[in-house]
Coordinates of C-alpha atoms in Angstrom, one line a residue:
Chain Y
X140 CA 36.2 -59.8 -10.1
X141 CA 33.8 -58.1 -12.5
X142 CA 33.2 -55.0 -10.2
X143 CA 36.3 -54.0 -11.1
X144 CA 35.4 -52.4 -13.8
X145 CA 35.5 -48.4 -13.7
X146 CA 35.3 -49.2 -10.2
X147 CA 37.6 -45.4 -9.9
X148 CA 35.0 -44.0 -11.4
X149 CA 32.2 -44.6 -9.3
X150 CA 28.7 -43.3 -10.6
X151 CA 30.4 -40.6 -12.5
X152 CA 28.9 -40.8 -15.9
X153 CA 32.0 -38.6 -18.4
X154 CA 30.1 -36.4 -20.3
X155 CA 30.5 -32.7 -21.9
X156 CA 28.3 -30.6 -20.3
X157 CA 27.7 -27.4 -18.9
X158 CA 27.6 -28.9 -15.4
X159 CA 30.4 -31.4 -15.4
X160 CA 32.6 -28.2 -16.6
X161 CA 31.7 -26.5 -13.6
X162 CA 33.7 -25.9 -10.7
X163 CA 33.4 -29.1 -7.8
X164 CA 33.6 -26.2 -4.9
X165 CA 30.3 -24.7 -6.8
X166 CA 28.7 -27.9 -7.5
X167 CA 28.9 -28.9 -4.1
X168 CA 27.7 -26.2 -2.5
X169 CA 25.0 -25.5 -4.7
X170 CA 23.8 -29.2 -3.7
X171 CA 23.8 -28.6 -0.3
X172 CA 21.4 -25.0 -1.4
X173 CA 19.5 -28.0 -3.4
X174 CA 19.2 -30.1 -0.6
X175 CA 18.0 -27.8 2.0
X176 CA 15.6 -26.4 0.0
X177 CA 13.7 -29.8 -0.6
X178 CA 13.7 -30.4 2.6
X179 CA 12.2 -27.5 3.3
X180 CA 9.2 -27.9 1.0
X181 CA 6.0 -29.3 2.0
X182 CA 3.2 -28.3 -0.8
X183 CA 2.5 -28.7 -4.2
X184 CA 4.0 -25.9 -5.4
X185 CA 7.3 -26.1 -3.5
X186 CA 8.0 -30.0 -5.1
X187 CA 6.4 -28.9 -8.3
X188 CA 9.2 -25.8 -8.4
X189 CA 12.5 -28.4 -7.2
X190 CA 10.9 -31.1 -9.8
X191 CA 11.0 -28.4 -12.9
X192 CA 15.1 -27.6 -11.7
X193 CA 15.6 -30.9 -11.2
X194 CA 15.2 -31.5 -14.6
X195 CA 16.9 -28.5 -16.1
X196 CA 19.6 -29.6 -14.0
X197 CA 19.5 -33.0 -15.6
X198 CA 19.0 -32.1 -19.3
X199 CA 21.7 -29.6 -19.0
X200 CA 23.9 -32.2 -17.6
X201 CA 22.9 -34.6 -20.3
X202 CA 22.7 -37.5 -18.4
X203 CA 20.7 -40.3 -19.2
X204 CA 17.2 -40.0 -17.0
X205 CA 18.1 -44.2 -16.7
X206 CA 21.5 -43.3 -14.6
X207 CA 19.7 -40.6 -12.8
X208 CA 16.9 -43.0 -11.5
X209 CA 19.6 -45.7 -10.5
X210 CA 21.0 -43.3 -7.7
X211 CA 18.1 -44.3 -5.9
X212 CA 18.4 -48.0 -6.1
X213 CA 20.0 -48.3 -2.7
X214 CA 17.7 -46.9 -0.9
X215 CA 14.6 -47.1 -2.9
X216 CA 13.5 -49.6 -0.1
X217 CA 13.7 -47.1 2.5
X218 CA 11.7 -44.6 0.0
X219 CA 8.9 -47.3 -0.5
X220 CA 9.0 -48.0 2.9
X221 CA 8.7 -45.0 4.2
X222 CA 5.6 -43.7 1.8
X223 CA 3.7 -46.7 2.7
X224 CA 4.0 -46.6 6.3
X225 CA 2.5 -42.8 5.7
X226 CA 0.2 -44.4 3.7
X227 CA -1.5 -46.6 5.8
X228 CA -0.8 -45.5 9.3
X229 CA -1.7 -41.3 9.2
X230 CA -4.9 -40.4 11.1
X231 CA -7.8 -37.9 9.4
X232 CA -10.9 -38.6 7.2
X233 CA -10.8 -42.0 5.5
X234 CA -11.2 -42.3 1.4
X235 CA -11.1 -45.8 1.4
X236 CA -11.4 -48.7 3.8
X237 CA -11.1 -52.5 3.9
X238 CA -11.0 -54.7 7.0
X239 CA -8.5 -53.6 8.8
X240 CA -6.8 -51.6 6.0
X241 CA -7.6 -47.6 6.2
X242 CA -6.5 -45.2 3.9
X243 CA -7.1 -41.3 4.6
X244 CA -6.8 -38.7 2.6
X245 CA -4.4 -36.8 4.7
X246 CA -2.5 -40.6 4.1
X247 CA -2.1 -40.2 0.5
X248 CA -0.7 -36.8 0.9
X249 CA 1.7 -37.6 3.3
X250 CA 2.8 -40.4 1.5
X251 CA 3.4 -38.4 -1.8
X252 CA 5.6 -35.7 0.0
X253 CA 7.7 -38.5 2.2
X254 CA 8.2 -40.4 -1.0
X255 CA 8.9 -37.2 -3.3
X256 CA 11.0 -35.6 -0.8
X257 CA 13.2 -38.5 -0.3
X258 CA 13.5 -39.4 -3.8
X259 CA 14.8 -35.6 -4.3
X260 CA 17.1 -35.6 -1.9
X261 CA 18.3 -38.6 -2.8
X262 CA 18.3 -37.3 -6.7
X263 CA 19.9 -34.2 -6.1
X264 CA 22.8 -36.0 -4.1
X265 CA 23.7 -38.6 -6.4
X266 CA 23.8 -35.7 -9.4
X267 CA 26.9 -34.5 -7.8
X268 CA 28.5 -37.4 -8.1
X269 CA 26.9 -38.7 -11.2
X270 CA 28.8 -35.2 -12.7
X271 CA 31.8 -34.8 -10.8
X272 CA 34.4 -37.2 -10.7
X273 CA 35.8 -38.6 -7.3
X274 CA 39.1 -36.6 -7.7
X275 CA 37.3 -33.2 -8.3
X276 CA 35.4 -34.0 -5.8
X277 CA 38.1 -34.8 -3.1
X278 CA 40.3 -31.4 -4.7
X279 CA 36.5 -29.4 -3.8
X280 CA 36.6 -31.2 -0.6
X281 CA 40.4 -30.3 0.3
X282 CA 39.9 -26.4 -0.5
X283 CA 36.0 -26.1 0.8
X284 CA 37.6 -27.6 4.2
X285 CA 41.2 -25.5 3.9
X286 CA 40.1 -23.0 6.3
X287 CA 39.8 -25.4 8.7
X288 CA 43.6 -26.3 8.7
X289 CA 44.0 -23.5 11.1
X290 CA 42.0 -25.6 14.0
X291 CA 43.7 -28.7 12.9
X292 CA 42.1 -30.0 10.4
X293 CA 44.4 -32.2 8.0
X294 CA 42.6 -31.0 4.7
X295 CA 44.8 -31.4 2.5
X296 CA 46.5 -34.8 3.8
X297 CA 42.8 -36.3 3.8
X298 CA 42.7 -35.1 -0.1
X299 CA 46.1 -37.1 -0.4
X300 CA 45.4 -39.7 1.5
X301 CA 41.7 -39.8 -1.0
X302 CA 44.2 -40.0 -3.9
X303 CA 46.0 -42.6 -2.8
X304 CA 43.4 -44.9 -2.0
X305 CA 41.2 -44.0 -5.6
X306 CA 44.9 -44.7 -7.2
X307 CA 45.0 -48.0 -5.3
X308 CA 41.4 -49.8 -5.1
X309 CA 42.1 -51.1 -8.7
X310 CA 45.6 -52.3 -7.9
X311 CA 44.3 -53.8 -5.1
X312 CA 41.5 -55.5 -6.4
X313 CA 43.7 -57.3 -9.3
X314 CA 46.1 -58.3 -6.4
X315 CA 43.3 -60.2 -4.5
X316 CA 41.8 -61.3 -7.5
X317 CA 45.6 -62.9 -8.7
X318 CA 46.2 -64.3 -5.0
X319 CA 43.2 -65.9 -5.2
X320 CA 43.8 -67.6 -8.6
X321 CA 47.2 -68.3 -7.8
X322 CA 46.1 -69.9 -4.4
X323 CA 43.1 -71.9 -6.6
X324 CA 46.2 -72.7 -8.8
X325 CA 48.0 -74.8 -5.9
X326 CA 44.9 -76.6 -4.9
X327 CA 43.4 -74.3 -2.2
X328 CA 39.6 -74.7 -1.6
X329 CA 37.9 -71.5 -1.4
X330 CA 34.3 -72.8 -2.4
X331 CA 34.1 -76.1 -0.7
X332 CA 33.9 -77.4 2.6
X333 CA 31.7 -76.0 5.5
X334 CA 31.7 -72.5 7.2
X335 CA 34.4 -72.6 9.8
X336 CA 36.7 -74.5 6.9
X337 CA 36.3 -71.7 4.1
X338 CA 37.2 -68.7 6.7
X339 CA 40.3 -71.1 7.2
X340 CA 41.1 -71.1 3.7
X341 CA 41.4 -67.1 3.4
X342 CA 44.5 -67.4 5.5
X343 CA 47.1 -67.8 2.7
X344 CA 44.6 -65.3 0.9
X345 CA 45.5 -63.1 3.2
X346 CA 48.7 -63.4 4.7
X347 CA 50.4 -62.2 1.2
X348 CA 47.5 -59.5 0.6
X349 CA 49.2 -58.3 3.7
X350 CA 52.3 -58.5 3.1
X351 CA 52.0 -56.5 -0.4
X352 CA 49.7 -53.5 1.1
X353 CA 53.0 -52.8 3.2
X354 CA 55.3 -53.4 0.7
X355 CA 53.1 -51.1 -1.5
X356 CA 52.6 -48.5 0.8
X357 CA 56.6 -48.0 1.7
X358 CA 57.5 -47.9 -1.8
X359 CA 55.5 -45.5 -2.2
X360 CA 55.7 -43.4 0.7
X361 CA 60.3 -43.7 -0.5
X362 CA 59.1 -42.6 -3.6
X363 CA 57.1 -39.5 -2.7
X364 CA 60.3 -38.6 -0.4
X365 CA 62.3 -39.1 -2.9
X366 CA 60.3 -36.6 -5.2
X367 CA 60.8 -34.4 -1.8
X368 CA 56.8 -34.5 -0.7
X369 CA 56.5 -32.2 2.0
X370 CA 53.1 -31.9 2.6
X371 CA 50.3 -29.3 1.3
X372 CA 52.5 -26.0 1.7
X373 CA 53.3 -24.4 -1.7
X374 CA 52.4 -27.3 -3.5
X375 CA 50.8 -25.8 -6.8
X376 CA 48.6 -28.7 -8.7
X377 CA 48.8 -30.0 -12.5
X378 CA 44.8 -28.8 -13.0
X379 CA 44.2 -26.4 -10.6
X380 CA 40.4 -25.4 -9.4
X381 CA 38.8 -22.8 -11.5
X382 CA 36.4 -20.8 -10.2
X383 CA 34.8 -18.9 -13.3
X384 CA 32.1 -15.7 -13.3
X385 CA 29.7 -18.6 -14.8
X386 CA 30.1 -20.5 -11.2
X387 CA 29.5 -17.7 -9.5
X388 CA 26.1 -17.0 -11.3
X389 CA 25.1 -20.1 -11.4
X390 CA 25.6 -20.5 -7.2
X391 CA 24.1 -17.5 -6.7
X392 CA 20.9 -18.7 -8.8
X393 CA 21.1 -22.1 -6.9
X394 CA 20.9 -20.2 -3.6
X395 CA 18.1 -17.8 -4.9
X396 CA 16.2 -20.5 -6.1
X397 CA 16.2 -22.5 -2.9
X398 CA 14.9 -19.2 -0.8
X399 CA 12.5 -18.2 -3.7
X400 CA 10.8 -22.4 -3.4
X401 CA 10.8 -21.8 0.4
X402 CA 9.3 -18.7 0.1
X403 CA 6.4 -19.6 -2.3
X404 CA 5.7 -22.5 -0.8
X405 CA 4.5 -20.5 1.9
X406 CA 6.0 -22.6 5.0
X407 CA 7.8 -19.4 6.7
X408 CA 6.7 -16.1 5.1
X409 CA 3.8 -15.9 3.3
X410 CA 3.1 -13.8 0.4
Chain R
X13 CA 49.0 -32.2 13.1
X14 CA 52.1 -33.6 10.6
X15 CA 52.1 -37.0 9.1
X16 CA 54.8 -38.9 8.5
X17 CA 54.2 -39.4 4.2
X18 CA 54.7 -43.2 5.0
X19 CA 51.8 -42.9 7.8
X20 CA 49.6 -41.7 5.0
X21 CA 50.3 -44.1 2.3
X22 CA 50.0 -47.0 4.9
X23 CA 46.4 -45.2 6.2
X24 CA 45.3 -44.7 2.6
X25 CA 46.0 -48.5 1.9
X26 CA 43.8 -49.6 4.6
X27 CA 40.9 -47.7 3.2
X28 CA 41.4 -49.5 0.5
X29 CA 41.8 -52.9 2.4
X30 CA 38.3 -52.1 4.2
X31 CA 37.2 -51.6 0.6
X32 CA 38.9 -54.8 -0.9
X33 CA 37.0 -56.4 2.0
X34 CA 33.7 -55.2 2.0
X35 CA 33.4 -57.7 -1.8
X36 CA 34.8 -60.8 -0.1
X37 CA 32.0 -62.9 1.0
X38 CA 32.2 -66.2 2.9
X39 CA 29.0 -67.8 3.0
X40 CA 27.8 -68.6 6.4
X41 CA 24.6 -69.3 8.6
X42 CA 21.8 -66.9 8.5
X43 CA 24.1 -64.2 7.0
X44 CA 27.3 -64.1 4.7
X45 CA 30.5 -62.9 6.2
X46 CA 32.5 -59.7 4.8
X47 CA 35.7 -59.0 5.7
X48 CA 35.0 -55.5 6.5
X49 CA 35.0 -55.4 10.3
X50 CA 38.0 -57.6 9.8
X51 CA 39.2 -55.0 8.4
X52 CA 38.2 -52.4 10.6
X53 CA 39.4 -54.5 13.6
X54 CA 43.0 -54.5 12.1
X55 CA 43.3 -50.5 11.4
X56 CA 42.6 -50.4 14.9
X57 CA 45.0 -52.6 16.2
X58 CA 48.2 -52.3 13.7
X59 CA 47.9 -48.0 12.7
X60 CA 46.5 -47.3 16.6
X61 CA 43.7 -45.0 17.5
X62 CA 43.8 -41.6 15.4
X63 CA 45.5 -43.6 12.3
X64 CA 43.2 -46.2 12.4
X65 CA 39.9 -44.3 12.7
X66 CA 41.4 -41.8 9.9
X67 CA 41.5 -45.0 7.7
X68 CA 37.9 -45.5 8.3
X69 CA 37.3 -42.2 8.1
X70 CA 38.5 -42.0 4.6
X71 CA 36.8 -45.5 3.7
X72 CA 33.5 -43.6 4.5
X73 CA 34.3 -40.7 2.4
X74 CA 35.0 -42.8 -0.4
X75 CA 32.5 -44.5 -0.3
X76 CA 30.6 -41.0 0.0
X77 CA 32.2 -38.9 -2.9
X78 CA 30.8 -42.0 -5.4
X79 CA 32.7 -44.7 -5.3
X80 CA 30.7 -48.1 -5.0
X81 CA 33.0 -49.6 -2.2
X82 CA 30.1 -50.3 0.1
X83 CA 28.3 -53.4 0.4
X84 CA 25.5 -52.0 -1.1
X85 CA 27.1 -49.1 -3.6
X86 CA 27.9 -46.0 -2.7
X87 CA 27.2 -42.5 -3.0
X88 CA 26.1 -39.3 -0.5
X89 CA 22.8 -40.8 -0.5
X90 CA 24.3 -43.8 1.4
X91 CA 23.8 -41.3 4.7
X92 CA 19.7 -42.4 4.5
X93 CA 20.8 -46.0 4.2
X94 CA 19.3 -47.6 7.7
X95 CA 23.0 -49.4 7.7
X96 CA 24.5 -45.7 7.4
X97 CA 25.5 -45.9 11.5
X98 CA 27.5 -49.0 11.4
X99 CA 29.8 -47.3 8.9
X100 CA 30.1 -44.2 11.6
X101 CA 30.6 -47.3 14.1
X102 CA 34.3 -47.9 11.6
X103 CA 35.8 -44.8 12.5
X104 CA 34.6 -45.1 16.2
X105 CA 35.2 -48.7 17.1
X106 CA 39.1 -48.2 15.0
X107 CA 39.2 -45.6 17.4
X108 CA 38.4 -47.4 20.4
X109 CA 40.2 -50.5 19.5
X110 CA 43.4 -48.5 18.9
X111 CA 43.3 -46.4 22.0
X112 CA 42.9 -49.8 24.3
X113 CA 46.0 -51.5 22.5
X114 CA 48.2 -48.2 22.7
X115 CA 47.9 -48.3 26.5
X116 CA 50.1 -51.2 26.2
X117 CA 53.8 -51.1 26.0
X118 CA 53.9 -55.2 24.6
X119 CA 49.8 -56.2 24.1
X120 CA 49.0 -59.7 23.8
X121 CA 46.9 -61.9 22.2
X122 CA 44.1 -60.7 25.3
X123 CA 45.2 -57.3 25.1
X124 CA 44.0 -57.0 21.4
X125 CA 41.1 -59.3 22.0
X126 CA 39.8 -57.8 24.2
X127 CA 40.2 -54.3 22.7
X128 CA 38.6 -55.8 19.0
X129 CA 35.6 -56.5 21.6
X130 CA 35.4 -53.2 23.1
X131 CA 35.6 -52.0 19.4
X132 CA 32.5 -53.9 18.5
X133 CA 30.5 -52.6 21.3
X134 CA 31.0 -49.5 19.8
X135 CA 30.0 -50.2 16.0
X136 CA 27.5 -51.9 17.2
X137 CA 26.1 -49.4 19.5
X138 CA 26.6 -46.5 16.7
X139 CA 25.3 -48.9 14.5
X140 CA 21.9 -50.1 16.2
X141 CA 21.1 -46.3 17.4
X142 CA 21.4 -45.2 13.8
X143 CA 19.4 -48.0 12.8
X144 CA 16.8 -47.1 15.2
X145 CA 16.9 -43.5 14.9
X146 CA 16.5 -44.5 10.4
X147 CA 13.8 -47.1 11.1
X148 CA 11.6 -44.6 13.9
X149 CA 11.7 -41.0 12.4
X150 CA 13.0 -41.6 8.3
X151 CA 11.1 -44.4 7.4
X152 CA 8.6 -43.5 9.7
X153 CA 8.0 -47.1 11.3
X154 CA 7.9 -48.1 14.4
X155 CA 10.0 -50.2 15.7
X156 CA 11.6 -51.4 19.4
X157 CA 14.9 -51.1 20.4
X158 CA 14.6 -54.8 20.9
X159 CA 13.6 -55.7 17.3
X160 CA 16.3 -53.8 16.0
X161 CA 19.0 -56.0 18.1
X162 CA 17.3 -58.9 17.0
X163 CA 18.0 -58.4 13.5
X164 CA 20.9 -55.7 13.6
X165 CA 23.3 -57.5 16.4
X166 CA 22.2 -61.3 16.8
X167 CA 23.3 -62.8 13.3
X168 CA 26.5 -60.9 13.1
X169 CA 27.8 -62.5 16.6
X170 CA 29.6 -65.5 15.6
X171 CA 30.9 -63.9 12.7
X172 CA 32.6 -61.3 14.6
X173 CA 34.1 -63.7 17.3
X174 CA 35.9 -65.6 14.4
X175 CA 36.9 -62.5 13.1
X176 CA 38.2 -61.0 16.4
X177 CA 40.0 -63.8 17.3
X178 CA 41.3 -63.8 13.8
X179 CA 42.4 -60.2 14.3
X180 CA 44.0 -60.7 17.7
X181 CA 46.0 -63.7 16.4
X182 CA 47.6 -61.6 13.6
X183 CA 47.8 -58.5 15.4
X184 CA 49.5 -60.4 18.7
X185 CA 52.4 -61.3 16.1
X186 CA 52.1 -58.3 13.7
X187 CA 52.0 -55.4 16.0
X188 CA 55.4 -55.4 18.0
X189 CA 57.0 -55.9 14.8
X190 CA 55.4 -52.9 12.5
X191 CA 55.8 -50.9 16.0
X192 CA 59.6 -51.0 16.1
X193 CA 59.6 -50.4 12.4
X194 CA 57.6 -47.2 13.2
X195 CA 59.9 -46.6 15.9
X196 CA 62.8 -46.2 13.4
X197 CA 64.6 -49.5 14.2
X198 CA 64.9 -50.8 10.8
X199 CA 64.2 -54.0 10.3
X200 CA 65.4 -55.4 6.9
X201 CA 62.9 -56.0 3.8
X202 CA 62.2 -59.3 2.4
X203 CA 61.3 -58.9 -1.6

C-alpha cells in the first residue's frame, strides 16, 4: 500500500524554522486570529494586508510555496466552484455579455473575494498543520481543552487515545496489507469476479484484521497497567509544551494584526 | 468520566480501523464501496453508544489535525469539504447505532440490523443537510434538497445494505461475546 508512506506524518513538512519551533497552543490560536480575520475582510485592502502575512508567514516557515498550494487541492473544486457561480450569476451593470452568458462588474468582484477568501482560509488552515506535527498538535489540543475537564470533558484521554491511534495507523496498515498478500498467497480472489463476489472475498480479509485489533488493543492496554497508567493526573511528559516570551509576542501580533486588517478595511469602524 | 485503559486502546484502534477502511475499495456500480461506514456501523454496535461515537469522534480529529485518513486527504480545511457532514454523521449514527443495541440485554441479528439502519438515517441526514447547507450558502449554488439526495443518498443504498447486513451478521455473533469479556468474565485467549 503505497500511502503508507509517512502516512504519521500527515502534511507536516519537518523543517527548522522559526514557526515550527513555536509553541502548538500559540500556533493554533493564532490561526484561529488568522482565520477570523479573513473572513472578516471584504476589500482590497483588507486581502491585500492578510496576502502580505500570509507570505511572511510562509517564508518564515520556509516551506516550499508548492506544499503550500497543495493544501488546497481538496477543495479547490469547491473554490472554483464557488467563484464561478459569483461570477456568472451576481446582478448589477454588465461588462460583458454573450447569449445567454452575463458577466457584471459587481460579478468579477464578487468572484475575486469568494475565491480569495476561501483560498486563505483554506491556506492559513493547512499552514498549521503543514508546521506542526500531528502529536504537537494533539499535546496543544489536550492542554487548550484542559479547562474543560472540569465539565467533563475527557481532554486528556482524547490526547491518549490520538496517540494511540497515530502510533497504530502504520501498524495497521502493514497488517492489512500482509493479510491480504498472505490471503492472495492461498489463492483468494480479491480482483476478480463480479461485485457481490469481491465483498465476499474480504471476509477472511477481515475476520483475522479483527481478531488482531483486539489482540492488539489488550496487549496494550496489560502493558500500560502494567507500567501503572492511571490516567492524566500527575502524569509529567518526556517533551513538555513550552510556552516562550517569543510565543507570547508573536500571539499578541497575530491578534493585533487581525483587528488592525478589520479595522482598515473599513467594514466596522471606519477611520 | 473514567475510562477503563483497555476501553481506550480498543476506541483508539477503531479510529484507526475506520481509517484502515476508508483506503479499501471494492469496485461496484455507479460508485466504489469503502469500508468506512462498515466501519462506523461496527464501533456502534461492538464499543456501544458513547465508545463508539468517541471512536468516530477521534477518526474525525485525525483526520483534522493532518493526517490524510480521509477519502480525499485530510487536514482542518476538510471542514469546507461539501462531504464534511457525513463525517459528523460517524460520530452521530455510532451514536445512535449503539444506544439502540444497548437497550438490549441479548440483541439479535434484527436487533443490530435494524439499529445499523437507524444509524444510517442519521449519517445520512447529517450528511445531506451539510451537503446542502455547503452546496446553497459556501459554494454559492443553488441547489434542491431533491438533487442533493439524488446524488448524496441514491448510489450509496445498496452498498450500505450489504454492509449492514454484513455488520449485523458479525456483530449478532461478536457482541455477546466481547460483552461478557467487558463484564469481567474472562474468557481465555487464543494466540
Amino acid at each position: 500500500m503505497k500511502f503508507l508512506n509517512n502516512m504519521t506524518l500527515g502534511q507536516y513538512v519537518p523543517v527548522d524554522s522559526p514557526v515550527h519551533a513555536m509553541d502548538p497552543r500559540c500556533k493554533i490560536l493564532a490561526t484561529l486570529f488568522c482565520l477570523i480575520g479573513v473572513f472578516m475582510v471584504r476589500e482590497p485592502l483588507g486581502f491585500a494586508l492578510w496576502c502580505i502575512f500570509f507570505a511572511a508567514v510562509v517564508s518564515a516557515a520556509k516551506i516550499p510555496v508548492r506544499l503550500v498550494l497543495s493544501t488546497i487541492r481538496p477543495v479547490w473544486i469547491l473554490v472554483a466552484f464557488t467563484s464561478v457561480i459569483h461570477l456568472f450569476f451576481t446582478q448589477g451593470t454588465p461588462v460583458f455579455a454573450w447569449g445567454m452568458i452575463r458577466i457584471t462588474h459587481e460579478g468579477i468582484i464578487m468572484a475575486v473575494r469568494m475565491g480569495l477568501r476561501l483560498m486563505l482560509l483554506v491556506m492559513f488552515a493547512g499552514m498549521l498543520t503543514l508546521t506542526t506535527s500531528p502529536t504537537e498538535l494533539a499535546d496543544g489540543l489536550e492542554s487548550l481543552f484542559s479547562p474543560f475537564k472540569r465539565f467533563g470533558f475527557p481532554a486528556h484521554e482524547m490526547a491518549m487515545m490520538m496517540t494511540i491511534a497515530l502510533r497504530f495507523i502504520p501498524t495497521l496498515l502493514n497488517e492489512t496489507d500482509r493479510i491480504m498478500k498472505a490471503q492472495i498467497a492461498r489463492g483468494a480472489e480479491l480482483e476478480r469476479g463480479g461485485p457481490l463476489r469481491r465483498l465476499r472475498a474480504f471476509v477472511p480479509v477481515l475476520v483475522p484484521l479483527f481478531v488482531i485489533v483486539f489482540q492488539r488493543a489488550d496487549d496494550l492496554a496489560t502493558a500500560m497497567e502494567a507500567r501503572n497508567y492511571t490516567g492524566g493526573e500527575g502524569r509529567t511528559r518526556m517533551n513538555p509544551l513550552e510556552w516562550s516570551p517569543r510565543d507570547s509576542a508573536a500571539l499578541i501580533f497575530s491578534l493585533l494584526f487581525a483587528i488592525a486588517a478589520i479595522a482598515l478595511d473599513g467594514r466596522f469602524f471606519t477611520l | 468520566m473514567r475510562f477503563p485503559v483497555k476501553t481506550m486502546t480498543l476506541t483508539a484502534l477503531f479510529a484507526v480501523l475506520t481509517a484502515v477502511g476508508a483506503f479499501i475499495r471494492i469496485p461496484f456500480p455507479l460508485v466504489p464501496i469503502t469500508l468506512q461506514t462498515f466501519f462506523v456501523f461496527l464501533s456502534g454496535t461492538l464499543l456501544g453508544s458513547r465508545t463508539g461515537a468517541l471512536a468516530q469522534l477521534l477518526y474525525v480529529g485525525m483526520g483534522l489535525i493532518g493526517l490524510p485518513v480521509f477519502t480525499g486527504g485530510g487536514g482542518p480545511q476538510y471542514v469546507l469539504h461539501p462531504t464534511f457532514g457525513y463525517l459528523l454523521g460517524f460520530i452521530a449514527g455510532a451514536w445512535t447505532i449503539g444506544f439502540i443495541s444497548e437497550r438490549f440485554e441479548k440483541p439479535s441479528f434484527k436487533v443490530y440490523l435494524a439499529a445499523c439502519l437507524a444509524g444510517t438515517v442519521v449519517i445520512y441526514a447529517v450528511g445531506v443537510s451539510v451537503l446542502y447547507l455547503n452546496l446553497n450558502y459556501v459554494a454559492g449554488k443553488v441547489t434542491s434538497l431533491r438533487q442533493v439526495f439524488e446524488f448524496g443518498v441514491i448510489p450509496f443504498v445498496l452498498g450500505d445494505i450489504i454492509k449492514m447486513s454484513g455488520t449485523a451478521a458479525l456483530a449478532s455473533r461478536v457482541g455477546p461475546r466481547l460483552r461478557q469479556i467487558q463484564r469481567g468474565a474472562g474468557v481465555a485467549r487464543g494466540r
